[in-house]
Amino acid sequence: GAVVSQHPSRVICKSGTSVKIECRSLDFQATTMFWYRQFPKQSLMLMATSNEGSKATYEQGVEKDKFLINHASLTLSTLTVTSAHPEDSSFYICSARVVASGDFGTQYFGPGTRLLVL
Amino acid sequence: GQNIDQPTEMTATEGAIVQINCTYQTSGFNGLFWYQQHAGEAPTFLSYNVLDGLEEKGRFSSFLSRSKGYSYLLLKELQMKDSASYLCAVMDSNYQLIWGAGTKLIIKP
């Protein structure tokens, strides 16, 4: 159980285009999903916390107009990188928090999306 | 401020035992997590401790002392596939995860 999928796994795009990344919890409902970014050989950096049916909470320094997050259902959150630039190239990882008896708070991660902006 | 400290890198020998320490200072405490992350992949959940003591799960064990703000992850019978980064994370009073920078574990034959 607690499987999270992410799509696409890898994307290459031209500078100025927008890229949408989907994160799905496959076998559980996730009221909260998280979006992280990780540059090579660096630790995870939380970008935003996404709650179903409400606006995402962004971490300091993360532009909400550039990184659009939508959490329309208990199993799906999307991150759209708008007008992507080469400096946005990174490994984007989502996670979903399980809300179930006896398992409060564990985050399960999707496989990640590697974005390369040319 | 909130702070999670763990060693940057450790080296161990195949078949041996290694202990990765984590100390934390956070605003509130709702549990401590250990995750494993192989290079180029997303983290995978290893363990969760919220009460003091040792939790054993196969070759991996995790220990917590809340009074000392301290945890360790113990890996036994090391295998080459255990080469990875190990991330310590604490859930604070707002139920947000505070992440350590990770410990890169290198296993040598």
XYZ file of C-alpha atoms in Angstrom:
227
model
C 0.000 0.000 0.000
C 0.817 3.735 0.075
C 1.919 4.007 -3.528
C 2.422 7.404 -5.097
C 2.865 7.855 -8.817
C 4.256 10.814 -10.656
C 4.033 11.678 -14.325
C 6.011 12.354 -16.385
C 9.196 10.806 -15.046
C 11.347 12.905 -17.316
C 10.690 15.968 -19.444
C 12.809 18.133 -21.688
C 11.357 21.431 -22.801
C 12.334 24.694 -24.388
C 12.810 27.815 -22.340
C 9.571 29.757 -21.960
C 7.224 26.800 -22.114
C 5.094 25.487 -19.272
C 5.353 22.002 -17.845
C 2.716 20.180 -15.812
C 3.636 17.391 -13.394
C 0.997 15.106 -11.928
C 1.162 13.396 -8.558
C -1.312 10.689 -7.661
C -1.875 8.600 -4.562
C -2.910 5.249 -6.000
C -4.274 3.281 -3.092
C -5.044 5.825 -0.407
C -6.536 9.260 0.049
C -4.161 12.091 0.760
C -5.561 15.292 2.157
C -2.091 16.762 2.035
C 0.537 16.509 -0.663
C 3.949 18.097 -0.743
C 6.147 19.294 -3.566
C 9.907 19.194 -3.246
C 12.791 20.174 -5.458
C 16.234 18.662 -5.284
C 19.323 19.873 -7.086
C 22.200 17.460 -7.675
C 23.973 16.409 -4.494
C 21.787 18.658 -2.380
C 19.095 17.895 0.149
C 15.374 18.011 -0.438
C 13.869 21.468 -0.499
C 10.190 21.808 0.303
C 8.506 24.074 -2.207
C 4.885 23.973 -1.095
C 2.259 22.128 0.860
C -0.918 21.320 -0.997
C -4.201 20.663 0.772
C -7.177 19.266 -1.083
C -9.689 21.940 -1.949
C -7.655 24.883 -0.749
C -4.788 27.055 -1.869
C -1.284 25.723 -1.520
C 1.066 27.089 1.107
C 4.376 28.093 -0.420
C 7.730 28.160 1.316
C 9.655 31.378 1.515
C 11.407 32.198 -1.727
C 9.180 30.028 -3.908
C 7.194 32.039 -6.445
C 3.568 30.968 -6.354
C 2.845 32.494 -9.751
C 5.638 30.504 -11.311
C 4.926 27.203 -9.615
C 1.180 26.702 -9.822
C -0.214 23.975 -7.613
C -3.671 22.493 -7.854
C -5.000 19.833 -5.498
C -8.397 19.114 -6.963
C -9.078 15.753 -5.368
C -7.894 13.532 -2.538
C -5.734 11.562 -4.951
C -4.347 14.145 -7.367
C -2.143 17.191 -7.117
C -0.484 18.959 -10.027
C 2.497 21.268 -10.220
C 2.821 23.516 -13.261
C 6.135 25.200 -13.883
C 5.175 28.242 -15.924
C 7.548 29.892 -18.383
C 10.300 27.489 -17.458
C 13.924 28.622 -17.651
C 17.159 26.632 -17.513
C 17.589 27.428 -13.820
C 14.330 25.561 -13.167
C 15.994 22.350 -14.298
C 15.869 20.062 -11.304
C 14.428 16.885 -9.812
C 10.861 17.534 -8.664
C 9.420 15.088 -6.161
C 5.952 14.934 -4.699
C 4.867 13.159 -1.569
C 1.529 12.341 -0.043
C 0.766 12.124 3.605
C -1.214 9.138 4.759
C -4.136 9.861 7.013
C -5.094 6.595 8.571
C -5.402 5.012 11.949
C -1.987 4.180 13.313
C -0.093 5.920 10.540
C -0.223 9.603 11.092
C 2.192 11.741 9.237
C 4.271 9.368 7.139
C 5.024 10.865 3.768
C 5.271 8.527 0.825
C 7.143 9.808 -2.166
C 6.493 9.596 -5.852
C 9.369 8.482 -8.102
C 10.197 12.065 -9.077
C 10.229 14.038 -12.310
C 13.490 15.117 -13.851
C 13.004 18.427 -15.662
C 15.542 19.756 -18.126
C 14.910 23.167 -19.632
C 16.989 23.980 -22.687
C 15.313 28.040 14.918
C 14.757 24.468 13.922
C 17.745 22.303 13.227
C 18.483 18.715 12.254
C 22.093 17.531 12.335
C 23.493 14.377 10.835
C 26.920 13.509 9.473
C 27.498 14.381 5.849
C 29.143 11.131 4.865
C 30.069 7.778 6.364
C 31.957 4.786 5.032
C 31.490 1.185 6.114
C 32.440 -2.290 4.992
C 30.131 -4.865 3.469
C 28.832 -7.219 6.149
C 29.556 -4.801 8.988
C 27.281 -2.634 11.145
C 26.917 1.136 10.891
C 25.109 3.650 13.066
C 23.950 6.963 11.617
C 23.193 9.581 14.238
C 20.713 12.423 14.092
C 20.238 15.217 16.613
C 17.423 17.696 16.436
C 16.091 20.906 17.874
C 12.562 21.648 16.760
C 9.493 23.538 17.891
C 7.496 20.625 19.146
C 7.835 16.978 18.297
C 5.402 14.621 16.616
C 7.745 11.897 15.562
C 10.998 11.242 13.758
C 11.345 9.590 10.372
C 14.189 7.928 8.545
C 14.182 7.722 4.763
C 16.580 6.092 2.316
C 17.395 7.795 -0.965
C 19.428 6.160 -3.704
C 21.174 8.465 -6.139
C 18.769 9.819 -8.733
C 15.723 8.372 -7.019
C 13.058 9.627 -4.637
C 13.250 8.868 -0.893
C 11.647 5.735 0.476
C 10.267 5.418 3.983
C 12.289 3.335 6.444
C 11.023 3.998 9.949
C 9.008 6.178 12.285
C 9.669 6.706 16.003
C 7.473 8.736 18.294
C 8.179 6.999 21.607
C 11.568 6.469 23.227
C 13.279 3.236 22.470
C 14.360 0.963 19.695
C 12.241 -0.085 16.735
C 13.604 -3.057 14.828
C 12.679 -3.872 11.275
C 14.809 -6.572 9.740
C 18.383 -5.408 9.220
C 17.417 -1.843 10.069
C 16.686 -0.477 13.547
C 15.901 3.041 14.669
C 16.328 4.457 18.151
C 14.861 7.579 19.721
C 15.553 9.547 22.874
C 13.227 12.522 23.062
C 14.861 13.964 26.186
C 18.190 14.100 24.365
C 16.797 15.148 20.992
C 18.631 12.213 19.493
C 18.012 9.341 17.148
C 20.092 6.824 15.302
C 19.567 4.441 12.430
C 21.410 1.153 12.769
C 22.112 -0.929 9.706
C 23.331 -4.493 10.187
C 24.879 -6.979 7.772
C 25.574 -4.226 5.315
C 25.075 -4.950 1.652
C 26.369 -3.023 -1.333
C 22.798 -2.009 -2.157
C 22.660 -0.109 1.146
C 24.890 2.548 -0.396
C 22.563 5.543 -0.375
C 21.774 8.733 1.448
C 19.850 8.416 4.699
C 17.590 11.291 5.608
C 16.453 12.108 9.128
C 13.269 14.176 9.418
C 11.335 15.436 12.426
C 7.668 16.351 12.455
C 7.216 19.560 14.398
C 4.254 20.911 16.354
C 2.597 22.043 13.103
C 2.932 18.525 11.696
C 5.445 19.731 9.137
C 8.537 17.679 8.378
C 11.872 19.308 9.078
C 14.528 17.580 7.011
C 18.165 16.936 7.745
C 20.647 17.310 4.899
C 21.153 13.563 4.720
C 24.062 11.206 5.367
C 25.707 9.656 2.357
C 26.656 6.086 3.223
C 29.384 4.473 1.165
C 29.752 0.695 1.419
C 33.091 -0.817 0.470
C 33.634 -4.498 -0.362
